[in-house]
GROMACS .gro file of C-alpha atoms in nm:
model
  294
    1MET     CA    1   8.628  10.510   7.709
    2GLU     CA    2   8.536  10.743   7.420
    3THR     CA    3   8.781  10.894   7.176
    4ARG     CA    4   8.777  11.270   7.201
    5LYS     CA    5   8.857  11.493   6.907
    6TYR     CA    6   8.994  11.845   6.914
    7THR     CA    7   9.010  12.028   6.582
    8GLN     CA    8   9.179  12.358   6.507
    9ILE     CA    9   9.119  12.542   6.178
   10GLY     CA   10   9.441  12.648   6.008
   11THR     CA   11   9.339  13.009   5.951
   12MET     CA   12   9.694  13.121   5.879
   13SER     CA   13   9.757  12.831   5.643
   14ILE     CA   14   9.434  12.899   5.451
   15LEU     CA   15   9.507  13.271   5.421
   16ILE     CA   16   9.849  13.191   5.272
   17SER     CA   17   9.792  12.886   5.052
   18ALA     CA   18   9.439  12.952   4.919
   19PRO     CA   19   9.519  13.293   4.760
   20LEU     CA   20   9.842  13.152   4.612
   21PHE     CA   21   9.646  12.858   4.468
   22LEU     CA   22   9.397  13.097   4.309
   23PHE     CA   23   9.669  13.331   4.184
   24PHE     CA   24   9.883  13.067   4.013
   25GLY     CA   25   9.577  12.874   3.896
   26GLY     CA   26   9.438  13.188   3.734
   27MET     CA   27   9.773  13.260   3.570
   28ALA     CA   28   9.786  12.903   3.437
   29ILE     CA   29   9.439  12.931   3.287
   30ASN     CA   30   9.505  13.276   3.144
   31SER     CA   31   9.830  13.156   2.986
   32GLY     CA   32   9.616  12.947   2.752
   33LEU     CA   33   9.654  12.582   2.668
   34THR     CA   34   9.852  12.676   2.359
   35ASN     CA   35  10.146  12.788   2.575
   36ARG     CA   36  10.228  12.447   2.720
   37SER     CA   37  10.543  12.533   2.916
   38ASP     CA   38  10.388  12.823   3.111
   39PHE     CA   39  10.068  12.627   3.164
   40MET     CA   40  10.253  12.325   3.307
   41ILE     CA   41  10.480  12.531   3.536
   42LEU     CA   42  10.204  12.753   3.671
   43GLY     CA   43   9.965  12.457   3.692
   44PHE     CA   44  10.219  12.258   3.895
   45ILE     CA   45  10.267  12.546   4.140
   46SER     CA   46   9.890  12.587   4.169
   47ILE     CA   47   9.842  12.215   4.244
   48LEU     CA   48  10.122  12.234   4.500
   49MET     CA   49   9.945  12.524   4.675
   50LEU     CA   50   9.619  12.329   4.667
   51LEU     CA   51   9.787  12.029   4.832
   52CYS     CA   52   9.929  12.261   5.098
   53CYS     CA   53   9.581  12.400   5.160
   54LEU     CA   54   9.425  12.054   5.179
   55THR     CA   55   9.699  11.938   5.418
   56PHE     CA   56   9.718  12.236   5.653
   57TYR     CA   57   9.364  12.377   5.657
   58LYS     CA   58   9.300  12.200   5.987
   59ILE     CA   59   9.456  11.965   6.241
   60THR     CA   60   9.261  11.716   6.451
   61ILE     CA   61   9.398  11.563   6.772
   62MET     CA   62   9.232  11.240   6.889
   63VAL     CA   63   9.275  11.113   7.244
   64SER     CA   64   9.162  10.773   7.372
   65GLN     CA   65   9.258  10.567   7.675
   66THR     CA   66   9.532  10.390   7.477
   67GLN     CA   67   9.643  10.635   7.207
   68VAL     CA   68   9.712  10.995   7.116
   69SER     CA   69   9.697  11.061   6.743
   70PHE     CA   70   9.655  11.348   6.502
   71LYS     CA   71   9.582  11.400   6.136
   72MET     CA   72   9.633  11.709   5.923
   73GLY     CA   73   9.381  11.839   5.673
   74ILE     CA   74   9.206  11.569   5.472
   75GLY     CA   75   9.429  11.304   5.628
   76LEU     CA   76   9.726  11.298   5.394
   77PHE     CA   77   9.953  11.313   5.697
   78GLY     CA   78   9.915  11.201   6.057
   79LYS     CA   79  10.073  10.999   6.337
   80THR     CA   80   9.974  10.783   6.632
   81TYR     CA   81  10.146  10.751   6.971
   82GLN     CA   82  10.072  10.484   7.228
   83MET     CA   83   9.965  10.619   7.565
   84SER     CA   84  10.194  10.367   7.735
   85ASP     CA   85  10.497  10.530   7.564
   86ILE     CA   86  10.413  10.883   7.680
   87ARG     CA   87  10.585  11.009   7.995
   88GLN     CA   88  10.437  11.356   8.012
   89CYS     CA   89  10.218  11.604   7.824
   90ARG     CA   90  10.221  11.977   7.878
   91SER     CA   91  10.090  12.299   7.724
   92VAL     CA   92  10.355  12.506   7.542
   93SER     CA   93  10.389  12.811   7.322
   94ASN     CA   94  10.608  12.807   7.011
   95SER     CA   95  10.809  13.099   6.884
   96PHE     CA   96  10.672  13.299   6.590
   97ILE     CA   97  10.977  13.186   6.393
   98ALA     CA   98  10.855  12.826   6.411
   99GLY     CA   99  10.555  12.925   6.198
  100VAL     CA  100  10.318  12.666   6.051
  101GLY     CA  101  10.371  12.335   5.876
  102ILE     CA  102  10.590  12.038   5.964
  103LYS     CA  103  10.912  12.161   6.122
  104MET     CA  104  11.214  11.993   6.273
  105LEU     CA  105  11.303  12.128   6.618
  106PRO     CA  106  11.641  12.097   6.793
  107ASN     CA  107  11.497  11.816   7.005
  108GLY     CA  108  11.199  11.690   6.808
  109TRP     CA  109  10.923  11.780   6.562
  110LEU     CA  110  10.647  12.040   6.536
  111TYR     CA  111  10.318  11.987   6.353
  112ASN     CA  112  10.117  12.308   6.332
  113VAL     CA  113   9.858  12.478   6.110
  114SER     CA  114   9.797  12.810   6.287
  115GLY     CA  115   9.903  13.014   6.588
  116ILE     CA  116  10.176  12.945   6.843
  117LYS     CA  117  10.000  12.723   7.100
  118ALA     CA  118  10.061  12.348   7.113
  119ILE     CA  119  10.080  12.041   7.333
  120GLU     CA  120  10.418  11.879   7.389
  121LEU     CA  121  10.450  11.502   7.424
  122GLN     CA  122  10.752  11.367   7.609
  123PHE     CA  123  10.831  10.997   7.587
  124LYS     CA  124  10.971  10.735   7.823
  125SER     CA  125  11.216  10.566   7.588
  126LYS     CA  126  11.354  10.859   7.384
  127TYR     CA  127  11.477  11.210   7.435
  128SER     CA  128  11.300  11.369   7.137
  129ILE     CA  129  10.966  11.543   7.184
  130VAL     CA  130  10.663  11.606   6.962
  131ARG     CA  131  10.468  11.930   6.954
  132ILE     CA  132  10.118  11.935   6.801
  133GLY     CA  133   9.953  12.270   6.737
  134THR     CA  134   9.611  12.331   6.891
  135ASN     CA  135   9.396  12.615   7.017
  136LYS     CA  136   9.313  12.417   7.334
  137PRO     CA  137   9.653  12.311   7.473
  138GLU     CA  138   9.558  12.336   7.842
  139GLU     CA  139   9.242  12.129   7.803
  140ILE     CA  140   9.406  11.855   7.595
  141SER     CA  141   9.722  11.831   7.805
  142GLU     CA  142   9.518  11.812   8.126
  143TYR     CA  143   9.299  11.540   7.975
  144ILE     CA  144   9.602  11.334   7.867
  145ARG     CA  145   9.764  11.376   8.209
  146SER     CA  146   9.444  11.256   8.374
  147ILE     CA  147   9.460  10.938   8.165
  148LEU     CA  148   9.829  10.885   8.247
  149THR     CA  149   9.760  10.920   8.621
  150GLY     CA  150   9.429  10.735   8.619
  151ARG     CA  151   9.220  11.039   8.719
  152TYR     CA  152   9.005  11.108   8.416
  153ALA     CA  153   8.910  11.470   8.352
  154THR     CA  154   8.563  11.550   8.224
  155TYR     CA  155   8.593  11.810   7.952
  156PRO     CA  156   8.321  11.827   7.686
  157ASN     CA  157   8.406  11.735   7.331
  158SER     CA  158   8.374  12.051   7.119
  159GLU     CA  159   8.415  11.892   6.776
  160GLN     CA  160   8.075  11.993   6.636
  161PRO     CA  161   8.122  12.375   6.645
  162VAL     CA  162   8.461  12.334   6.477
  163ARG     CA  163   8.306  12.133   6.197
  164ARG     CA  164   8.064  12.417   6.137
  165TRP     CA  165   8.353  12.660   6.094
  166THR     CA  166   8.531  12.410   5.868
  167ASN     CA  167   8.226  12.398   5.639
  168ILE     CA  168   8.216  12.778   5.626
  169TRP     CA  169   8.583  12.795   5.525
  170TRP     CA  170   8.538  12.542   5.245
  171LYS     CA  171   8.226  12.716   5.114
  172LEU     CA  172   8.422  13.041   5.105
  173ILE     CA  173   8.716  12.881   4.921
  174ILE     CA  174   8.488  12.714   4.664
  175THR     CA  175   8.305  13.044   4.606
  176ILE     CA  176   8.634  13.227   4.549
  177VAL     CA  177   8.751  12.957   4.305
  178VAL     CA  178   8.429  12.982   4.103
  179LEU     CA  179   8.445  13.362   4.093
  180ALA     CA  180   8.814  13.371   4.000
  181PHE     CA  181   8.815  13.097   3.734
  182PHE     CA  182   8.473  13.075   3.577
  183VAL     CA  183   8.291  13.408   3.610
  184PRO     CA  184   8.507  13.572   3.339
  185ARG     CA  185   8.382  13.305   3.098
  186TRP     CA  186   8.022  13.407   3.172
  187PHE     CA  187   8.083  13.776   3.102
  188GLY     CA  188   7.875  13.879   2.802
  189LEU     CA  189   8.059  13.917   2.473
  190LYS     CA  190   7.845  14.146   2.263
  191ALA     CA  191   7.922  14.315   1.931
  192GLU     CA  192   7.687  14.574   1.780
  193CYS     CA  193   7.695  14.794   1.470
  194LYS     CA  194   7.631  15.147   1.593
  195ALA     CA  195   7.591  15.461   1.383
  196ASP     CA  196   7.961  15.528   1.329
  197ALA     CA  197   8.151  15.232   1.470
  198LEU     CA  198   8.151  14.864   1.558
  199LYS     CA  199   8.120  14.838   1.938
  200ILE     CA  200   8.251  14.526   2.111
  201LYS     CA  201   8.136  14.513   2.472
  202GLY     CA  202   8.256  14.302   2.761
  203MET     CA  203   8.609  14.214   2.870
  204TYR     CA  204   8.874  14.408   2.673
  205GLY     CA  205   8.599  14.594   2.486
  206LEU     CA  206   8.683  14.780   2.167
  207SER     CA  207   8.535  15.040   1.932
  208ILE     CA  208   8.632  15.030   1.562
  209PRO     CA  209   8.516  15.324   1.348
  210TYR     CA  210   8.385  15.215   1.009
  211SER     CA  211   8.607  15.477   0.842
  212GLN     CA  212   8.918  15.294   0.962
  213ILE     CA  213   8.817  14.946   0.848
  214GLU     CA  214   9.013  14.846   0.538
  215LYS     CA  215   8.898  14.486   0.502
  216VAL     CA  216   8.636  14.259   0.655
  217ASP     CA  217   8.581  13.894   0.572
  218THR     CA  218   8.471  13.564   0.722
  219ILE     CA  219   8.694  13.263   0.779
  220SER     CA  220   8.608  12.911   0.885
  221GLY     CA  221   8.889  12.865   1.138
  222LEU     CA  222   9.124  13.073   1.348
  223PRO     CA  223   9.495  13.094   1.258
  224GLY     CA  224   9.745  12.919   1.483
  225ILE     CA  225   9.777  13.088   1.824
  226SER     CA  226  10.115  13.091   1.995
  227ILE     CA  227  10.065  13.278   2.322
  228ARG     CA  228   9.830  13.503   2.516
  229THR     CA  229   9.997  13.841   2.565
  230ASN     CA  230   9.723  14.021   2.761
  231GLY     CA  231   9.380  13.868   2.776
  232TYR     CA  232   9.162  13.586   2.900
  233SER     CA  233   9.187  13.228   2.780
  234PHE     CA  234   8.994  12.927   2.908
  235ASN     CA  235   8.893  12.621   2.712
  236GLU     CA  236   8.778  12.759   2.372
  237THR     CA  237   8.704  13.112   2.496
  238ARG     CA  238   8.973  13.368   2.408
  239ILE     CA  239   8.926  13.739   2.467
  240GLY     CA  240   9.198  14.003   2.447
  241ASN     CA  241   9.547  14.024   2.298
  242PHE     CA  242   9.718  13.717   2.151
  243ARG     CA  243  10.015  13.638   1.929
  244LEU     CA  244   9.991  13.404   1.633
  245THR     CA  245  10.242  13.136   1.545
  246ASN     CA  246  10.375  13.361   1.266
  247GLY     CA  247  10.456  13.633   1.523
  248GLU     CA  248  10.164  13.861   1.434
  249ASP     CA  249   9.974  14.029   1.721
  250VAL     CA  250   9.593  14.009   1.705
  251LYS     CA  251   9.285  14.079   1.914
  252LEU     CA  252   9.045  13.789   1.969
  253PHE     CA  253   8.683  13.807   2.078
  254VAL     CA  254   8.592  13.441   2.048
  255LYS     CA  255   8.346  13.245   2.264
  256LYS     CA  256   8.391  12.909   2.091
  257GLY     CA  257   8.652  12.747   1.871
  258SER     CA  258   8.408  12.665   1.589
  259GLY     CA  259   8.352  12.908   1.302
  260PRO     CA  260   8.267  13.112   1.122
  261PHE     CA  261   8.478  13.404   1.243
  262ILE     CA  262   8.483  13.765   1.131
  263GLN     CA  263   8.827  13.896   1.037
  264ILE     CA  264   8.869  14.275   1.051
  265GLN     CA  265   9.173  14.467   0.931
  266SER     CA  266   9.174  14.838   1.019
  267LYS     CA  267   9.423  15.121   0.970
  268ASP     CA  268   9.543  15.184   1.325
  269ASN     CA  269   9.465  14.855   1.502
  270VAL     CA  270   9.597  14.502   1.488
  271PRO     CA  271   9.376  14.245   1.313
  272VAL     CA  272   9.058  14.160   1.503
  273TYR     CA  273   8.881  13.823   1.501
  274ILE     CA  274   8.522  13.792   1.626
  275GLY     CA  275   8.328  13.473   1.696
  276LEU     CA  276   8.006  13.509   1.898
  277GLY     CA  277   7.971  13.136   1.960
  278ASN     CA  278   7.666  13.110   1.735
  279ARG     CA  279   7.681  13.076   1.356
  280ASN     CA  280   7.366  13.282   1.294
  281LEU     CA  281   7.468  13.566   1.526
  282THR     CA  282   7.814  13.585   1.372
  283SER     CA  283   7.672  13.579   1.017
  284ASP     CA  284   7.417  13.851   1.100
  285LEU     CA  285   7.689  14.072   1.248
  286PHE     CA  286   7.903  14.025   0.936
  287ALA     CA  287   7.611  14.121   0.708
  288GLN     CA  288   7.541  14.438   0.910
  289LEU     CA  289   7.910  14.528   0.916
  290LYS     CA  290   7.943  14.487   0.536
  291LYS     CA  291   7.636  14.706   0.483
  292ARG     CA  292   7.775  14.980   0.709
  293ILE     CA  293   8.114  14.977   0.537
  294ASN     CA  294   7.964  14.983   0.187
   0.00000   0.00000   0.00000
């Protein structure tokens, strides 16, 4: 006799855990690797949300002539029950308070990823019950009862359409992750010497009039960075407001950690550091800026 599979997508679980994973993951990345404590705390919460998503994004119930089993998500958690130990199976509805996840009931356990519908397994040798969430409780419970009584029901196995929806969900999650984490790094960082001011385009763009620039120079390396106060930080890319280890606030427009870098001190703004990620581009910008100031 074939093993039939019934899979339910954990829509509610995905809608809760995936955004939280992206939110805390983005905060961890934006905190910058220089702020170790924030990065580790936010990174841990993000990984925890990812594990929740991987565990509760779906639940699959498998029914054969000898066993009823289930696994959650990618298979980190699951259980198997012998058909000979099952006394009865019925379709039930849980309360909204029960929610999703792995919950202890007054007389048993609930394993659920979305919705309120479930099958309830009652056993011959123990009082406790097990409820497994599913969007097809009537079909599964009737099929299990037919095995227990020897009258096999003939319901089609609908696993393939569910797999299609599973693939769609994962493609959506991966797309969101790429957009949230990596697209900011691709945003163009462009600095140009206009008629009356240096224009820095892109994220946290800035305009510095030449009349306000007091000093401009090149340096081979950035000063020590303590924390990101309001900006974007990933790998060696740092754009926005940062604080140095000496407590000084600065603005960074840096695409790579290797120099040279342009250091600008103006009258009304905090020090600005520019690194276009290319030695020639940075040197050309410095030469144009010196000419404009002179």
